[in-house]
Tab-separated table of C-alpha atoms in Angstrom:
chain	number	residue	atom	x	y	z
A	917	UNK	CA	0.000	0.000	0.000
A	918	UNK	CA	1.315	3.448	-0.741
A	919	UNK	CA	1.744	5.909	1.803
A	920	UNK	CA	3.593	9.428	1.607
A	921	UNK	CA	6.149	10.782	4.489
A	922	UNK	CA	4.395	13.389	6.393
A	923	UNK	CA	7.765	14.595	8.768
A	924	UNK	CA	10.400	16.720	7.262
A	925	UNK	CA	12.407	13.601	7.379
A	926	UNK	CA	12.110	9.953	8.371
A	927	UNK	CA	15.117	7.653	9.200
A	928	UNK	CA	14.772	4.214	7.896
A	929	UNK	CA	16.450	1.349	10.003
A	930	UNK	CA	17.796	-1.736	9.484
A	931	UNK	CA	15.477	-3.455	11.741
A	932	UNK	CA	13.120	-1.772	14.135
A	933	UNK	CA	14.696	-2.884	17.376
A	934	UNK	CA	18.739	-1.651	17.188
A	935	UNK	CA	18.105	2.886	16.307
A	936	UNK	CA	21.768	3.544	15.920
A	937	UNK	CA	23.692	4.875	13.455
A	938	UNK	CA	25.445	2.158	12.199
A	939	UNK	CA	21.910	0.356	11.954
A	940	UNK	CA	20.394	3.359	9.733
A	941	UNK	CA	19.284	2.407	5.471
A	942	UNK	CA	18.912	6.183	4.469
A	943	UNK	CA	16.318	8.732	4.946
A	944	UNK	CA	12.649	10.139	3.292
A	945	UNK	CA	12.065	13.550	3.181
A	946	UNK	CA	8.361	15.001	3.749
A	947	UNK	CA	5.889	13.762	0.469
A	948	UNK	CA	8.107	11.220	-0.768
A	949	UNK	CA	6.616	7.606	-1.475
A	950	UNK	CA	6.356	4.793	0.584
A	951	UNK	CA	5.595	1.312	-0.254
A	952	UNK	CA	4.004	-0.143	3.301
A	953	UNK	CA	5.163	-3.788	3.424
A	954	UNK	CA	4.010	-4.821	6.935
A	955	UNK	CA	3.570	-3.651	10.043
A	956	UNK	CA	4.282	-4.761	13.391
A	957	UNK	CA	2.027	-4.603	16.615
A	958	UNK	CA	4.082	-1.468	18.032
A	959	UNK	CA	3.710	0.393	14.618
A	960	UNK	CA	6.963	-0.437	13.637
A	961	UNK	CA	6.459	-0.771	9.423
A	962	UNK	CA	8.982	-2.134	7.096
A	963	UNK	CA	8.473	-0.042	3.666
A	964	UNK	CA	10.319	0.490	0.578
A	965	UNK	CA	11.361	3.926	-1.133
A	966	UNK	CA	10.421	3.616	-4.806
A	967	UNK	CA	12.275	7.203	-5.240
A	968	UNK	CA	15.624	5.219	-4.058
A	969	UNK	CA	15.230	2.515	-6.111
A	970	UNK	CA	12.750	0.594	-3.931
A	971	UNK	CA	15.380	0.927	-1.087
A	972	UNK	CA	14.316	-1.038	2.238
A	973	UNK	CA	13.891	-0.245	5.900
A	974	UNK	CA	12.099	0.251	9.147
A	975	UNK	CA	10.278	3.046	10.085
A	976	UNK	CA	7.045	4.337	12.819
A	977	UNK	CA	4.204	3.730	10.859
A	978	UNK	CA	3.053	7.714	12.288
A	979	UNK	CA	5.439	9.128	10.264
A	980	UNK	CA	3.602	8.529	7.409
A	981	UNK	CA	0.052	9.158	5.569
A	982	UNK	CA	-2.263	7.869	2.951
A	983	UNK	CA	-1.006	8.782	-0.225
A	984	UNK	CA	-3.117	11.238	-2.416
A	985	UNK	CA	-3.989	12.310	-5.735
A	986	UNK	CA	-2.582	16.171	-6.108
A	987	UNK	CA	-3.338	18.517	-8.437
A	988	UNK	CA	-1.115	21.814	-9.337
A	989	UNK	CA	2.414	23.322	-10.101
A	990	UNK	CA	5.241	21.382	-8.763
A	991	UNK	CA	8.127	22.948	-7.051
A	992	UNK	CA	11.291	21.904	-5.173
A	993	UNK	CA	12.578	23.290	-2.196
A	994	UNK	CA	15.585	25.217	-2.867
A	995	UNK	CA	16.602	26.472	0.478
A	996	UNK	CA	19.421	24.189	2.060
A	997	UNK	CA	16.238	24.148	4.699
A	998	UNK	CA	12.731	25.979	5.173
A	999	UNK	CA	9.721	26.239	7.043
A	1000	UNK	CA	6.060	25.541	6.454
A	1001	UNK	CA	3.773	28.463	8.526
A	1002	UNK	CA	-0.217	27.920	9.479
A	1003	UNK	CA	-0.534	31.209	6.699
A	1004	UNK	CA	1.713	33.922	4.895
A	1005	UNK	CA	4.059	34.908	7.668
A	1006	UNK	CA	1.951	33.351	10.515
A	1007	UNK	CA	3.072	30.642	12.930
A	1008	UNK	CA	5.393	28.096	12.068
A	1009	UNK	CA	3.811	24.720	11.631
A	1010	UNK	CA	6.792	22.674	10.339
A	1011	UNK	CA	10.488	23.510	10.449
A	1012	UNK	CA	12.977	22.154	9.276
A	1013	UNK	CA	11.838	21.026	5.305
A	1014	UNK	CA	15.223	20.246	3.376
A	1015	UNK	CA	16.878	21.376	0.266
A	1016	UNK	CA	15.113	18.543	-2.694
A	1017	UNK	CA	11.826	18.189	-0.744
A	1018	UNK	CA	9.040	18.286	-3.344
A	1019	UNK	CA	5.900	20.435	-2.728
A	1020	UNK	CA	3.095	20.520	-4.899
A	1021	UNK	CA	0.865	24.030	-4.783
A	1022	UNK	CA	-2.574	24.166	-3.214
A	1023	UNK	CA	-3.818	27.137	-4.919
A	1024	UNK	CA	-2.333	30.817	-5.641
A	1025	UNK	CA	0.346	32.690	-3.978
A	1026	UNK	CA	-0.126	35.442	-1.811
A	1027	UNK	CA	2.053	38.248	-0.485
A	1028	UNK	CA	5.467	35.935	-1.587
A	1029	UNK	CA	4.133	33.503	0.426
A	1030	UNK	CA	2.987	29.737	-1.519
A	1031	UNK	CA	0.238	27.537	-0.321
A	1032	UNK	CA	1.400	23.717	-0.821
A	1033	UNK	CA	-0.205	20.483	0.206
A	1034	UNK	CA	1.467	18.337	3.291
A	1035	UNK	CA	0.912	14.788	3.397
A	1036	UNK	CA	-1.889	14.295	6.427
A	1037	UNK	CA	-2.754	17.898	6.933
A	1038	UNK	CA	-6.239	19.229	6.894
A	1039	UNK	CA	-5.293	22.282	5.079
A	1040	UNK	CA	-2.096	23.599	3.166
A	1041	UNK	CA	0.533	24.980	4.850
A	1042	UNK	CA	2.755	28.312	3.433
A	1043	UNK	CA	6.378	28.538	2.366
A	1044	UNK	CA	8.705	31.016	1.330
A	1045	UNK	CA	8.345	31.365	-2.468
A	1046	UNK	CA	12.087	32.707	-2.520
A	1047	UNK	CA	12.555	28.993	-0.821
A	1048	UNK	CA	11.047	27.419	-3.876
A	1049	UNK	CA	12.243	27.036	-7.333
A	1050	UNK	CA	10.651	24.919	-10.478
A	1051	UNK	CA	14.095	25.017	-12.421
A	1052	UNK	CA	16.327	21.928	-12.670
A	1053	UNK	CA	19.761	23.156	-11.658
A	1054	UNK	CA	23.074	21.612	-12.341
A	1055	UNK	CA	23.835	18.694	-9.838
A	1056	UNK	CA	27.484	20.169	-9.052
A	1057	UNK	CA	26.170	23.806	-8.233
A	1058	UNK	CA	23.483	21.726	-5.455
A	1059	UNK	CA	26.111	19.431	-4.357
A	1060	UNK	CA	28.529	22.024	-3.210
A	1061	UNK	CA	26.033	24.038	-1.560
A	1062	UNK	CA	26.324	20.929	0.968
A	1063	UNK	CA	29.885	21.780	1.155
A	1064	UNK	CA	30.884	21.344	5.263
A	1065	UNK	CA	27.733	19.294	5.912
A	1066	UNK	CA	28.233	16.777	8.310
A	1067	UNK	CA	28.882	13.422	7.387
A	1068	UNK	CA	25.867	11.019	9.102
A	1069	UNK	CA	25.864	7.924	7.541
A	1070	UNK	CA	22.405	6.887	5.886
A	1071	UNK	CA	21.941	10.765	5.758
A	1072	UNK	CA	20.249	12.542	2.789
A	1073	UNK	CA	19.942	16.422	3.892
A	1074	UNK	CA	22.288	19.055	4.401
A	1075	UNK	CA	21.477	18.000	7.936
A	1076	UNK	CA	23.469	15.099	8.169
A	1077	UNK	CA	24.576	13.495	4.799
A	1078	UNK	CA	26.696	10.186	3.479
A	1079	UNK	CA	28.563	9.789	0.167
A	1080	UNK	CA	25.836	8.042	-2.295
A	1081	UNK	CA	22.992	10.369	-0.453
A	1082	UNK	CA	24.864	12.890	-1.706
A	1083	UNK	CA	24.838	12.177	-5.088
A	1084	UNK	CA	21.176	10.913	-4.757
A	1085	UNK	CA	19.997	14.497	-3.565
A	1086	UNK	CA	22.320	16.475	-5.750
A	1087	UNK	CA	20.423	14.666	-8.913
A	1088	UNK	CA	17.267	14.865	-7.151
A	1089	UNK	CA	17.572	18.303	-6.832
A	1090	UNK	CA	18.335	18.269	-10.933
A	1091	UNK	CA	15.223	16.282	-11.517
A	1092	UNK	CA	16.617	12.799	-11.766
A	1093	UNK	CA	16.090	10.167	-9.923
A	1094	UNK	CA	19.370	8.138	-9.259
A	1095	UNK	CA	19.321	5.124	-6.824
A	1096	UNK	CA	20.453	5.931	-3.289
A	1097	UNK	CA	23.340	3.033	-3.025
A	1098	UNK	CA	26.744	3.439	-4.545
A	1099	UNK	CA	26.586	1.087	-6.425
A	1100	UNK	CA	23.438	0.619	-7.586
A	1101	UNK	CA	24.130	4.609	-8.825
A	1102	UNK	CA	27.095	3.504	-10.847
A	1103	UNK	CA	25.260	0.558	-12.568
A	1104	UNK	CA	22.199	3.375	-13.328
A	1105	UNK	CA	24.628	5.399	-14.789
A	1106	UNK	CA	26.869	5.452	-18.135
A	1107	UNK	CA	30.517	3.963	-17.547
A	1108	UNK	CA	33.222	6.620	-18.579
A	1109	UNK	CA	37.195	5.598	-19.314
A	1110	UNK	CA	39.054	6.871	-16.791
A	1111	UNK	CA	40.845	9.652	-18.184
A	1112	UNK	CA	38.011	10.785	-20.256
A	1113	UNK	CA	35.413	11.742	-16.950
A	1114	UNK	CA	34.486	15.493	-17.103
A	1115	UNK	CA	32.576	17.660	-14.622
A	1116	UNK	CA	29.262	15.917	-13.279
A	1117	UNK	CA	30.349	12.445	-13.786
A	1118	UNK	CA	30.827	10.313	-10.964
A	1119	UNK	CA	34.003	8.698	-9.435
A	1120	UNK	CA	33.564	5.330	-7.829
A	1121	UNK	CA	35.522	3.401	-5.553
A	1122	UNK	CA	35.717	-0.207	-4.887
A	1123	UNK	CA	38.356	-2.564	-2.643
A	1124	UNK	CA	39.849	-5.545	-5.031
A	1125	UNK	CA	36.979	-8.335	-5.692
A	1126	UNK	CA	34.770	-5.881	-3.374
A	1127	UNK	CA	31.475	-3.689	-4.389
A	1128	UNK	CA	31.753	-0.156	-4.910
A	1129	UNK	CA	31.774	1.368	-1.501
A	1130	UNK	CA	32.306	4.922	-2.410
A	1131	UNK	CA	31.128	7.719	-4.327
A	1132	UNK	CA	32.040	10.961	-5.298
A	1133	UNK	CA	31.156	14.035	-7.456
A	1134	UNK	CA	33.765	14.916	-10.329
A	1135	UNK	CA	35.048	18.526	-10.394
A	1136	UNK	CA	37.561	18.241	-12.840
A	1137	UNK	CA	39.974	15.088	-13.522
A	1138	UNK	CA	41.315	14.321	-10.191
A	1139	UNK	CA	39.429	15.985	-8.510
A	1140	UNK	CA	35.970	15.430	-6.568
A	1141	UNK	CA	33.591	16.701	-4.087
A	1142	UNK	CA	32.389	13.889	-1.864
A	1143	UNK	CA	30.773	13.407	1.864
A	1144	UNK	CA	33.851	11.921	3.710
A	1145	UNK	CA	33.660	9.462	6.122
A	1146	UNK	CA	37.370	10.305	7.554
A	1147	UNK	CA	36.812	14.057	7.728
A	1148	UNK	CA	33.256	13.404	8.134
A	1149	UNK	CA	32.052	16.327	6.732
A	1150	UNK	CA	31.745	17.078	2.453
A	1151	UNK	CA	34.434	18.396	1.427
A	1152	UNK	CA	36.128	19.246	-2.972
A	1153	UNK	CA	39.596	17.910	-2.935
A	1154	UNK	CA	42.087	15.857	-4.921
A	1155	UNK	CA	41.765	12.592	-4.663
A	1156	UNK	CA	44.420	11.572	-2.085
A	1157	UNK	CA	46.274	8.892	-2.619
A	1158	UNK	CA	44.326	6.065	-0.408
A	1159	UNK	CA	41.129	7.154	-2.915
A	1160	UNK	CA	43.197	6.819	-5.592
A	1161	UNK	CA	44.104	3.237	-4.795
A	1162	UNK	CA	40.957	1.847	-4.891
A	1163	UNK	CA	39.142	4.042	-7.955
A	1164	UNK	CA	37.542	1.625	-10.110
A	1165	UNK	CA	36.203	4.047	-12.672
A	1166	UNK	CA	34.082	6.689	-13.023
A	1167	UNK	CA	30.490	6.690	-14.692
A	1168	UNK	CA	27.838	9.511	-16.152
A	1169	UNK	CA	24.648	9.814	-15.064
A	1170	UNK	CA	21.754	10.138	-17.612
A	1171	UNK	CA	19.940	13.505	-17.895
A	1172	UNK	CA	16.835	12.559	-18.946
């Protein structure tokens, strides 16, 4: 059954009993799809993410609502993070609503204010229209707005982000929907010779006879803008020589 995310943003676990971080899948943010699966007498539901390729976990089943048909202009939010108010300027209703969150417009805008539906709400809710934007821009331009983010692993907002959730959102953001692991990204994507990889394309990284465990954004040719999991925040830098080791190629992803 389909249900929508109605939080700014749901964790997914691993299992509904261990709620650490080494035990988190990835995240939802607020409207995005969710296939229920089961659920569990203490509302614990397992669910997939078609957005993330039908990506698995564990989540409260209150964090989400009956999905709905919508009707009117789509927009994303732009805004590494906004907030939803009860009308134009009025009382905040829900903070915290991250940078690729889609919104879908309830009706016209009013004093630069936009109404937008929210998954479970009785009645829209307002955001910033300088928060919102309809355009598609270029994945490197979003990605490096995330640029001293911290690195949380399973993360997908500026938040708390990991490696292949930044890619995810940064082609999210663009419009295009990319899988959310590493290496189900680089099989989604077009391989590239190394040596011929150009700005946008992706660098991954793999340990001998191992899946690709690693992803990064290229900037130029040896260089890339990745979430690190030693500095453990995003960071643009040559690739060092440890990265270096273990790139297995790099790949394009299809702008369609």
């Amino acid at each position: 059954m389909t249900h929508t995310v109605r939080i700014p943003l749901a964790t997914l676990y691993r299992d509904p009993e261990h709620r650490t971080p080494p035990n988190v899948v990835t995240q939802a943010l607020l409207g995005d799809a969710a296939e229920v699966k089961e659920v569990h007498a203490d509302g614990w539901a397992r669910v997939t993410l078609p957005g993330q390729g039908d990506y698995p976990g564990w989540l409260p089943i209150t964090q989400l609502a009956e999905a709905a048909d919508l009707d009117g202009p789509v927009s994303m939010v732009d805004a590494l993070s906004t907030d939803l108010r009860d009308e134009p300027n009025g009382t905040l209703a829900m903070p915290g609503v991250a940078l690729g969150t889609r919104l879908v417009a309830a009706g016209p805008s009013r004093d630069g204010w936009r109404p937008v539906h929210v998954p479970g709400a009785a009645e829209p809710l307002w955001v910033a229209e300088s928060d919102v934007r309809a355009d598609a821009p270029d994945p490197l331009r979003t990605a490096r707005r995330l640029l001293g983010a911290v690195y949380v692993w399973g993360g997908l907002s500026p938040h708390g982000i990991d490696c292949s959730g930044l890619v995810h959102l940064a082609w999210r953001r663009a419009g295009v929907r990319l899988p959310r692991d590493a290496r189900d990204q680089a099989a989604a994507a077009e391989p590239v010779p190394l040596g011929r990889e150009r700005r946008g394309d992706l660098y991954c990284f793999a340990l001998p006879g191992a899946r690709i465990h690693h992803v990064g954004i290229v900037v130029e040719p040896g260089v890339m803008l990745h979430a690190c999991g030693d500095a453990r925040v995003v960071v643009e830098e040559p690739l060092p020589p440890a990265r270096a080791a273990t790139l297995t190629g790099a790949a394009r992803p299809i702008l369609t």
